[in-house]
Short mmCIF file of C-alpha atoms (C1' of nucleotides) in Angstrom, two decimals:
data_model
loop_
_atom_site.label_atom_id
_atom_site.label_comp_id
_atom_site.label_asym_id
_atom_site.label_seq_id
_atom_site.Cartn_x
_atom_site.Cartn_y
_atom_site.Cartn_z
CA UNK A 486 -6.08 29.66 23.07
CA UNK A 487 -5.55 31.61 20.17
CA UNK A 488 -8.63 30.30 17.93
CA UNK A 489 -11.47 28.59 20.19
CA UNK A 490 -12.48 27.13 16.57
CA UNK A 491 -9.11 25.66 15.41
CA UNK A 492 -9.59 22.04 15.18
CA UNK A 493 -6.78 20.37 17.36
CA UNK A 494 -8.15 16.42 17.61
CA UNK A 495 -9.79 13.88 15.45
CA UNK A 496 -11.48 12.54 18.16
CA UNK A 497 -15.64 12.24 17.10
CA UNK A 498 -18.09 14.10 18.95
CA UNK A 499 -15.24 16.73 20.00
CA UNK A 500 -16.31 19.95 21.39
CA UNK A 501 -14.43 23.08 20.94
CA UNK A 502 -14.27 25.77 22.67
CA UNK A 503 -17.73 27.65 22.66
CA UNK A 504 -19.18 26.18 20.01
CA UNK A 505 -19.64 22.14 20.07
CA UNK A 506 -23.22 22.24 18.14
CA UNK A 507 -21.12 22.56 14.94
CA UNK A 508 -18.88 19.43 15.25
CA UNK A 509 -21.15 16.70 16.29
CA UNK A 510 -20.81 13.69 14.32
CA UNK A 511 -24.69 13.56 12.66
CA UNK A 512 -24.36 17.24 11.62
CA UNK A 513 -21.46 16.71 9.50
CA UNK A 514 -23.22 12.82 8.27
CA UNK A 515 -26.16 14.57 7.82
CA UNK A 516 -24.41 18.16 5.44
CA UNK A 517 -22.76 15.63 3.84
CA UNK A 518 -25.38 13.41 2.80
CA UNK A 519 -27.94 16.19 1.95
CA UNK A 520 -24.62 17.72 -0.70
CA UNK A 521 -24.26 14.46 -1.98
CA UNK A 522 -28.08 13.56 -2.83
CA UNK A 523 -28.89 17.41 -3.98
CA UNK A 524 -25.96 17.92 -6.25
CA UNK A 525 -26.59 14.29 -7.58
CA UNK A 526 -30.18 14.65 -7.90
CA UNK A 527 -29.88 18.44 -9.69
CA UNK A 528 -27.02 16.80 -11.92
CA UNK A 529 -29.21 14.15 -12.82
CA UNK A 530 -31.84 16.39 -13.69
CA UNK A 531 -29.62 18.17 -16.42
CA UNK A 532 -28.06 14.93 -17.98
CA UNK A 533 -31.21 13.85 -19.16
CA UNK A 534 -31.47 17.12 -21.26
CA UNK A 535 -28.12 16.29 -22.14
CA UNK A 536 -28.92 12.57 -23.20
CA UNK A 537 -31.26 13.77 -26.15
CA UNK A 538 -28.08 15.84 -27.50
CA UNK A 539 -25.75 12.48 -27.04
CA UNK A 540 -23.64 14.64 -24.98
CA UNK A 541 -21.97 14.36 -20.75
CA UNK A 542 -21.84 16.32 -18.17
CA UNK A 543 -18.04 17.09 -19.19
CA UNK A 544 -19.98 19.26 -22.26
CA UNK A 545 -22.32 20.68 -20.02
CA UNK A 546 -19.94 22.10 -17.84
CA UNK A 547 -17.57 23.90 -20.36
CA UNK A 548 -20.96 25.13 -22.07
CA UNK A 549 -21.67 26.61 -18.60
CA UNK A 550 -18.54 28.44 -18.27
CA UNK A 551 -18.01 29.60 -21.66
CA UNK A 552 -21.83 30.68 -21.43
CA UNK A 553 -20.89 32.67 -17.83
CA UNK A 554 -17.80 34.10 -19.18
CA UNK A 555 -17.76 35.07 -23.14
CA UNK A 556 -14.13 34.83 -24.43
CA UNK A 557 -12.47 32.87 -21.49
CA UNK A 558 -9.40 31.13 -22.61
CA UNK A 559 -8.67 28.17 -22.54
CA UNK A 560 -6.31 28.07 -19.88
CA UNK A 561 -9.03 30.20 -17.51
CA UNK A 562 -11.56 27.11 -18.64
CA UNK A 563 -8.91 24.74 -17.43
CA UNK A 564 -8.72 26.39 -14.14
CA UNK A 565 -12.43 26.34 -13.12
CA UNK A 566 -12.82 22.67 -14.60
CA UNK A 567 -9.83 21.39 -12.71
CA UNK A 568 -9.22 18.61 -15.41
CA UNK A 569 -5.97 18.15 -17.87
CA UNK A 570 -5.83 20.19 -20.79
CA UNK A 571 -5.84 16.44 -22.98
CA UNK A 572 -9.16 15.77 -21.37
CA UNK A 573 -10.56 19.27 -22.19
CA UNK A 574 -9.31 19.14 -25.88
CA UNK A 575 -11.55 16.05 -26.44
CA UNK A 576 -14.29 17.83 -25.11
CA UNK A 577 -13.60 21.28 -27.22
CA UNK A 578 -13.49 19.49 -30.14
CA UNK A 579 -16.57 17.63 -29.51
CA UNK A 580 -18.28 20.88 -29.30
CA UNK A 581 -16.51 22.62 -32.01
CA UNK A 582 -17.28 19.49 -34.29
CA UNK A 583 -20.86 20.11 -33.53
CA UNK A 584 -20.83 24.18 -33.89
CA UNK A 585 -21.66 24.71 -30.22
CA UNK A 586 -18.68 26.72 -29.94
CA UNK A 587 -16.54 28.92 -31.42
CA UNK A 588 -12.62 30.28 -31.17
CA UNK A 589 -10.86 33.48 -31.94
CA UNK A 590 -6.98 34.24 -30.99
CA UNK A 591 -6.84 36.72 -28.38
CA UNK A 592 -6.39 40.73 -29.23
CA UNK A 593 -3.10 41.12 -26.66
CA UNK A 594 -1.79 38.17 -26.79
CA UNK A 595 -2.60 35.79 -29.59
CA UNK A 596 -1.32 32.38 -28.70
CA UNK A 597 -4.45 32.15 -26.55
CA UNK A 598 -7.52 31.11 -27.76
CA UNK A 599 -11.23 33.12 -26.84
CA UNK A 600 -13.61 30.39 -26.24
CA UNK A 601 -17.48 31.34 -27.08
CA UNK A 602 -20.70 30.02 -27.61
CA UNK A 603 -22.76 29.66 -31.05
CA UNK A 604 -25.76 30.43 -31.37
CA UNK A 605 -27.03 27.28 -31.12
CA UNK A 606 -24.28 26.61 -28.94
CA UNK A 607 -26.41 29.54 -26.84
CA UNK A 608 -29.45 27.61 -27.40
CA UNK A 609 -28.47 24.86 -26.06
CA UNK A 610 -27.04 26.08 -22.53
CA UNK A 611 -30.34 28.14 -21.82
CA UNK A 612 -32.17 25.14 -22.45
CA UNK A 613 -29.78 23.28 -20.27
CA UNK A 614 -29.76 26.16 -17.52
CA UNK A 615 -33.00 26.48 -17.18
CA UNK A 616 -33.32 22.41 -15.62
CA UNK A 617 -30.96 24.39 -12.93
CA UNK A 618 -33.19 27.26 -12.58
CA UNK A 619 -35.76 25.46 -12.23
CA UNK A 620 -34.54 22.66 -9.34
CA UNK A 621 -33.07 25.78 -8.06
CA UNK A 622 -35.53 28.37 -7.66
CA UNK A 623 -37.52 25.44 -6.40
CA UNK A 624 -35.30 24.77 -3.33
CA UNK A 625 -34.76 28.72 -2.73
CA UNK A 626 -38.51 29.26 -2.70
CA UNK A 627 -39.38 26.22 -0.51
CA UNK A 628 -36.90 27.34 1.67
CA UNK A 629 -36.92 31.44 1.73
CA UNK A 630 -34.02 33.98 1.42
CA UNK A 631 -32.24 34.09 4.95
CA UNK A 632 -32.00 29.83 3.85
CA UNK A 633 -30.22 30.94 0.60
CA UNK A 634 -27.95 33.25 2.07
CA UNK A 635 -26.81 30.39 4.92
CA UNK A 636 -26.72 27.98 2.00
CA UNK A 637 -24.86 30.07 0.17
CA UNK A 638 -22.35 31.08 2.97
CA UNK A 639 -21.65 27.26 3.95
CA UNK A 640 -20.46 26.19 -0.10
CA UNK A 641 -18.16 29.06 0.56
CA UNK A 642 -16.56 27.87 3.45
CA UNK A 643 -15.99 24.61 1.77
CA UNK A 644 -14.32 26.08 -0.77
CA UNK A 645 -9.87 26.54 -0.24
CA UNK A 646 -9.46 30.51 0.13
CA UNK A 647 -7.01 30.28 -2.57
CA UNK A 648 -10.03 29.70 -5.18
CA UNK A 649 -12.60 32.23 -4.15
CA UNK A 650 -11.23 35.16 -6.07
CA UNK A 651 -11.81 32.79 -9.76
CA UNK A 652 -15.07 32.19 -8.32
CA UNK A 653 -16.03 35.54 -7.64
CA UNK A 654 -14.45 36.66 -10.27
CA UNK A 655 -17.02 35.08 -12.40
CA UNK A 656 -19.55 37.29 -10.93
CA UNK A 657 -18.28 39.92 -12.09
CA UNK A 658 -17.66 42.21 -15.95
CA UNK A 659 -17.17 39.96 -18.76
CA UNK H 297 -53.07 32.96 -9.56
CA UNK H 298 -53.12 30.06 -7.31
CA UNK H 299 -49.24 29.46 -6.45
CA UNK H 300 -47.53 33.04 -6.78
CA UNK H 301 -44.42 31.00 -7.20
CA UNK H 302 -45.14 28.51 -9.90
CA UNK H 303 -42.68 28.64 -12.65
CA UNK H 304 -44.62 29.56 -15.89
CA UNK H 305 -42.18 30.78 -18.15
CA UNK H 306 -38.80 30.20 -19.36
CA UNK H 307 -37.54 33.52 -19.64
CA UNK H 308 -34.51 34.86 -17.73
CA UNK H 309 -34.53 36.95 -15.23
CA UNK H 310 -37.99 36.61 -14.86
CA UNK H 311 -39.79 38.17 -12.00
CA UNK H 312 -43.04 36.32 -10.32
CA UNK H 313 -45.36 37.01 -7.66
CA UNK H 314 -44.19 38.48 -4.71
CA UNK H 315 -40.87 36.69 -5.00
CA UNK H 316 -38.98 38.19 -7.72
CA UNK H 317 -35.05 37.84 -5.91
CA UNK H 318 -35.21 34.48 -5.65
CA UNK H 319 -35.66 34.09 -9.52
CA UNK H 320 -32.96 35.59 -10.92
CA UNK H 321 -30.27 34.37 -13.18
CA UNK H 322 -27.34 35.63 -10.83
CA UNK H 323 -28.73 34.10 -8.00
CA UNK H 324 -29.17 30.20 -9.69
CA UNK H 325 -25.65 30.74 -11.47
CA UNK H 326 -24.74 31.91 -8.07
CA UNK H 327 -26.01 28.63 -6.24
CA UNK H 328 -25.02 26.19 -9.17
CA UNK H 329 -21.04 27.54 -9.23
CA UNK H 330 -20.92 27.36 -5.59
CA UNK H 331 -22.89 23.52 -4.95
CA UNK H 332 -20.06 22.98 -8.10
CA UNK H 333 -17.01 24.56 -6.25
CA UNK H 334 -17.84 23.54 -3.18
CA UNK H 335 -19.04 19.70 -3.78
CA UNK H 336 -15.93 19.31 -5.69
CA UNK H 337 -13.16 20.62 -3.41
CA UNK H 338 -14.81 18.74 -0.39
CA UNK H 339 -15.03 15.44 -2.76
CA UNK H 340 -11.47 16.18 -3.27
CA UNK H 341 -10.10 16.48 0.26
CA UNK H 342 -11.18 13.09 0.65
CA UNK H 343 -9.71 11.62 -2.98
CA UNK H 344 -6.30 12.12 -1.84
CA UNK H 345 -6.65 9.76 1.70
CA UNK H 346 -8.78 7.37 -0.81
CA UNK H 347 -5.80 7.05 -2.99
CA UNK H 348 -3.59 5.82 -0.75
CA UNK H 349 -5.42 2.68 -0.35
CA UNK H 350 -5.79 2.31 -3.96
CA UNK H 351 -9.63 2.98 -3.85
CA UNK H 352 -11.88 5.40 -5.52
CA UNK H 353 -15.47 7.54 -4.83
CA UNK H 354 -17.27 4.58 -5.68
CA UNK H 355 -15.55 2.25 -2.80
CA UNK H 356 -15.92 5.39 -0.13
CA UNK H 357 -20.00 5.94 -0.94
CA UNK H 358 -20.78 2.27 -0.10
CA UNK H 359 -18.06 2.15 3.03
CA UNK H 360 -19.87 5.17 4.20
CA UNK H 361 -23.71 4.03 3.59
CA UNK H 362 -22.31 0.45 5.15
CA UNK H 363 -20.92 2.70 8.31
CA UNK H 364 -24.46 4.58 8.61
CA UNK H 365 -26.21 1.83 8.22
CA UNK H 366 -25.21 -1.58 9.39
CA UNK H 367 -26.76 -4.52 8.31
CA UNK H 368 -27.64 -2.38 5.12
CA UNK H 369 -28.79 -4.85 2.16
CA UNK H 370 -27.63 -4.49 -1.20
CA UNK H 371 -30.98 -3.65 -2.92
CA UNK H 372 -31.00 -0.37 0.21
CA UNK H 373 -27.65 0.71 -1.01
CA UNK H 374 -28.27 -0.01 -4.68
CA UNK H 375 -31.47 2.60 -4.32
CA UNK H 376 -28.82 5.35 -2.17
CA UNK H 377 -26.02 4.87 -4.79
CA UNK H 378 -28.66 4.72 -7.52
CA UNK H 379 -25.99 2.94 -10.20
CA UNK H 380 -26.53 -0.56 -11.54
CA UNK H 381 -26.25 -4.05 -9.39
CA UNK H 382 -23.00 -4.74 -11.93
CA UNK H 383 -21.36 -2.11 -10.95
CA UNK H 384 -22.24 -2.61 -7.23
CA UNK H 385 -21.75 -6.15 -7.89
CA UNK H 386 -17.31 -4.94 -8.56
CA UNK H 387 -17.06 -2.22 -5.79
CA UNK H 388 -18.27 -4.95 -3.31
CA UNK H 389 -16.43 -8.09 -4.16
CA UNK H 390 -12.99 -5.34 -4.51
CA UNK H 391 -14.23 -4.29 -0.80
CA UNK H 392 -14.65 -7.56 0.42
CA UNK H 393 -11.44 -8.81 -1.19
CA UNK H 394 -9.33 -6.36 1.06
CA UNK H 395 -11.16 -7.48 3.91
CA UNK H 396 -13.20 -4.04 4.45
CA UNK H 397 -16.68 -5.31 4.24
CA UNK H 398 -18.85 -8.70 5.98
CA UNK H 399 -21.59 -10.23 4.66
CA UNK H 400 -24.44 -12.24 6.26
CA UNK H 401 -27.78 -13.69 4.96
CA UNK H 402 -30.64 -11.84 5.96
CA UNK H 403 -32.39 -13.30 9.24
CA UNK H 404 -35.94 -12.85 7.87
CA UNK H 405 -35.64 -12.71 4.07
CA UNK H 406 -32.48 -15.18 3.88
CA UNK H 407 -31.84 -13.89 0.20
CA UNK H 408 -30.92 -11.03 1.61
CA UNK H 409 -27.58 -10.14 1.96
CA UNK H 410 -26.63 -7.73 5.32
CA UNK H 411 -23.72 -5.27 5.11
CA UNK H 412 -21.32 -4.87 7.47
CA UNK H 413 -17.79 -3.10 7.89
CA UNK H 414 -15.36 -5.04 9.36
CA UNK H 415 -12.60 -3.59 12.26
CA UNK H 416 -10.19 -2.30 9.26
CA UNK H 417 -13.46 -1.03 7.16
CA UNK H 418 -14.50 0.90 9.98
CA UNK H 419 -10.54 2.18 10.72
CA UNK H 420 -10.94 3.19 7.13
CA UNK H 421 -14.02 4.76 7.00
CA UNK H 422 -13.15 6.83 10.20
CA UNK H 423 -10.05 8.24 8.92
CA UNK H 424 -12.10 9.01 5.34
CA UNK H 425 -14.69 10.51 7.26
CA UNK H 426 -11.94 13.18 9.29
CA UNK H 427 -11.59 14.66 6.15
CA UNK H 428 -15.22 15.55 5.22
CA UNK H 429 -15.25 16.21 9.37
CA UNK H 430 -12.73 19.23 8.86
CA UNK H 431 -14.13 20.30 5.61
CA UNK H 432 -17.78 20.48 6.93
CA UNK H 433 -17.14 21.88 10.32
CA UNK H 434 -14.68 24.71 9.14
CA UNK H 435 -17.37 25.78 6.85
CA UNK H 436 -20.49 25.68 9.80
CA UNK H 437 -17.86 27.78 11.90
CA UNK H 438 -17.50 29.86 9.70
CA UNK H 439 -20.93 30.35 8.31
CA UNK H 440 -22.61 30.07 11.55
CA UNK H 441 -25.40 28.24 13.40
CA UNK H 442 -28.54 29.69 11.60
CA UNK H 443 -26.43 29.66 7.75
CA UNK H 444 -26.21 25.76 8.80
CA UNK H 445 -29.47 25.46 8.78
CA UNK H 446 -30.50 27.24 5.55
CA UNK H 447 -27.84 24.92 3.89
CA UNK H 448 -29.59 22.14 4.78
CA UNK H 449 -32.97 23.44 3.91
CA UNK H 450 -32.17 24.77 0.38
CA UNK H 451 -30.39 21.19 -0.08
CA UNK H 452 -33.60 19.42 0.84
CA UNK H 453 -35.42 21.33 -1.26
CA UNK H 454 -33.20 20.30 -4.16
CA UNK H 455 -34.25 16.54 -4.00
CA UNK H 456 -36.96 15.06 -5.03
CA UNK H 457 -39.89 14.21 -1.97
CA UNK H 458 -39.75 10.76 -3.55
CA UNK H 459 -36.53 10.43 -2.38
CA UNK H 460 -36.41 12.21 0.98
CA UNK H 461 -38.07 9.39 3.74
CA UNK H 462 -35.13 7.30 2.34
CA UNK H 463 -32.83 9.96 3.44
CA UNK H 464 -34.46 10.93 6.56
CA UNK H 465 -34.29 6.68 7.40
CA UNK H 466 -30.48 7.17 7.45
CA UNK H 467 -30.93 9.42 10.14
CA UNK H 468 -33.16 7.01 12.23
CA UNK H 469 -32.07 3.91 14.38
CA UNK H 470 -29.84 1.01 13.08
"C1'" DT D 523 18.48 35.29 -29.81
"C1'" DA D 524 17.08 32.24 -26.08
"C1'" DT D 525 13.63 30.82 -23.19
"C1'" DA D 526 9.05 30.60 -21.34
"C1'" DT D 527 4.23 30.25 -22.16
"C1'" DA D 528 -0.38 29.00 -24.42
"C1'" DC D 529 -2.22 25.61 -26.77
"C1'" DG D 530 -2.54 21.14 -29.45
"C1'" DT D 531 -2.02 16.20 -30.20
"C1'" DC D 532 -0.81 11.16 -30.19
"C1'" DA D 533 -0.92 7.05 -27.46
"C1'" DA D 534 -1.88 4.13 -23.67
"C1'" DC D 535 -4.32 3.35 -19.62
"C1'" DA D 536 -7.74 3.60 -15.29
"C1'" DT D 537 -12.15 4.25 -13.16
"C1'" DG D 538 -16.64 3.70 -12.84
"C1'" DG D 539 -20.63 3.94 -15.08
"C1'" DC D 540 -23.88 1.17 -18.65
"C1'" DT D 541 -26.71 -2.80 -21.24
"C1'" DG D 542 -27.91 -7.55 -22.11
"C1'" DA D 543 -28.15 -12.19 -20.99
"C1'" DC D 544 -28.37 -15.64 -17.88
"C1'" DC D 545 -27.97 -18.07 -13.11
"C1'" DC D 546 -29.27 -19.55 -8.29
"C1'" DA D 547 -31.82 -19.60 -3.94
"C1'" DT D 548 -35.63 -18.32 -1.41
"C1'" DA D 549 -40.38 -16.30 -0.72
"C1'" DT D 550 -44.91 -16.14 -1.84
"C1'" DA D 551 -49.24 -16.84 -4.35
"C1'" DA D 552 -52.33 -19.90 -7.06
"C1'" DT Y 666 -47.19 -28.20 -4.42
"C1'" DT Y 667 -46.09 -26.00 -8.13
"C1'" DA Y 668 -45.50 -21.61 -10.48
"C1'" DT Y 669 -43.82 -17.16 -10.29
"C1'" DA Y 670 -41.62 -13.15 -8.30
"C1'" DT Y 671 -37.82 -11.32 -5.91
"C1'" DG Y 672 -32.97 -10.64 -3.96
"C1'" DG Y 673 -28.79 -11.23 -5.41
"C1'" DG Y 674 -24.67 -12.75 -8.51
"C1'" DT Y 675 -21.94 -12.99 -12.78
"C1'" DC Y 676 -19.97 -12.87 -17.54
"C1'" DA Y 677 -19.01 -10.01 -21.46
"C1'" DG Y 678 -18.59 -5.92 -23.88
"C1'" DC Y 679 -19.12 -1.05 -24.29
"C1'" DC Y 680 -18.91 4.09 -23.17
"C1'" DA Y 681 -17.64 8.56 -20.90
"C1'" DT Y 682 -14.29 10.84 -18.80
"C1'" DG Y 683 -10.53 11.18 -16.36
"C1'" DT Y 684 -5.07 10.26 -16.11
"C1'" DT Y 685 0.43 10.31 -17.69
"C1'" DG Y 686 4.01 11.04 -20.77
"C1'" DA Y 687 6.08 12.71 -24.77
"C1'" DC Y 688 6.39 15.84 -28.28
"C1'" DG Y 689 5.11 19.90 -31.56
"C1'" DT Y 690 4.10 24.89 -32.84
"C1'" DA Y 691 3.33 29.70 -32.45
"C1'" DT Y 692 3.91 33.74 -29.97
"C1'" DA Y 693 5.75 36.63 -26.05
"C1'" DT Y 694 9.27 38.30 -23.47
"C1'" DA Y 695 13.94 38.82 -21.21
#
DNA sequence: TATATACGTCAACATGGCTGACCCATATAA
DNA sequence: TTATATGGGTCAGCCATGTTGACGTATATA
């Protein structure tokens, strides 16, 4: 066999080649419940931050972007947010209405548009990061650092290859 | 100082105790883009099969409580889906309308109301749950045994202990 | 000069949350 | 046994955030 891994059945409980501790039924239940109550309960740790502004989460995460990567476009922000660019333009406005945000036309080509934060626009995404940081710093310390690099290394894997390089990308320059 | 780690400050980057790595901006950006990327595209993989039926997220989270826990009552899902009995109150009757979910009166507490699947409920929720199988078990073959583990321990560390026996009960007997 | 691209916008609609008000049946305490 | 609390249901209206489809404008590029 080519790949001892390669999944070739969707029978339950299947073991593959040498490895059947990975595929057991109550590992899988059990990742998938622990993602779904931690990235609810971290989510609903920011929203009520959020609440007091009267804004969503939809806000929150184009503040986070625009916050990670000054003068993204808007196309860029479409890509990481995975939503139509009719939904997004409520949600740009929304923030430009409320001078969160700011635009510029691009230097090389100017039919984009540079997206950036305000000042208080700034304001308000450290005060909205740092409910992350501090759920997050929480979990890394409970847990130590070998934990955060297997945590880490799983949310990769779930991730389709063809996305990792925007991801990673947003690790690095401006 | 009494807890090296305690959180005291809400400056970036900030370095405490003898932990400083754990605390820096990179790393929670790090750990919020990829619970973000990596919640999403798994939530994703399983939208598509969902649509076919004509159902959403909300109809797969109580299918798959109802499949982990039989006999469920509302008021136990109502505290894992944490939304409002109204809204509960249209994702069941839309279930039970297409013949996915059974009800029954409690035997002890006869206001109760016990949760079943029925044969085509749990036909669905098998095939729904193939796709978070393949999602989940590529990524712990990738990431390996001992990153498994840290995945699950940083998660856990991201919910509240209020909310954790109710999650480790999922785990236990019917 | 023609076409493709980046972005914007109007309109209608779906999903899945929410609040408030009120109901019934059953358990439990006074 | 009667009063009250609890588990659950339901109607009505609203909100946030996504979707399609159609169409418009400015700028790049072949």
């Amino acid at each position: 066999m080519a790949d001892p891994y390669k999944i070739e059945s969707r029978d339950r409980n299947v073991s593959i080649g040498a490895s059947p501790l990975f595929l057991r039924e109550d590992e899988i239940r059990r990742g998938a419940e622990l993602l779904y109550f931690g990235y609810t309960r971290l989510t609903a740790s920011i929203d009520e931050g959020l609440a007091e502004q009267g804004l969503g989460r939809a806000h929150h995460r184009a503040l986070y972007f625009i916050a990670r990567k000054p003068d993204l476009t808007v196309g860029e922000l479409l890509k990481f947010l995975a939503i139509t660019k009719q939904s997004l333009g409520r949600v740009l406005s929304e923030l430009t209405n409320r001078d969160l945000i700011e635009t510029r036309p691009g230097a090389s080509d100017r039919r984009q548009k540079l997206l950036r934060l305000t000042e208080s626009g700034a304001a308000l995404e450290a005060q909205l990061f740092d409910d992350l940081r501090q759920g997050l710093s929480n979990a890394y310390t409970k847990a130590g650092q070998d934990s955060v690099s297997g945590f880490w290394r799983v949310l990769e894997g779930l991730i389709p290859e063809e996305d990792l390089p925007m991801i990673a990308a947003l690790r690095k320059l401006g």
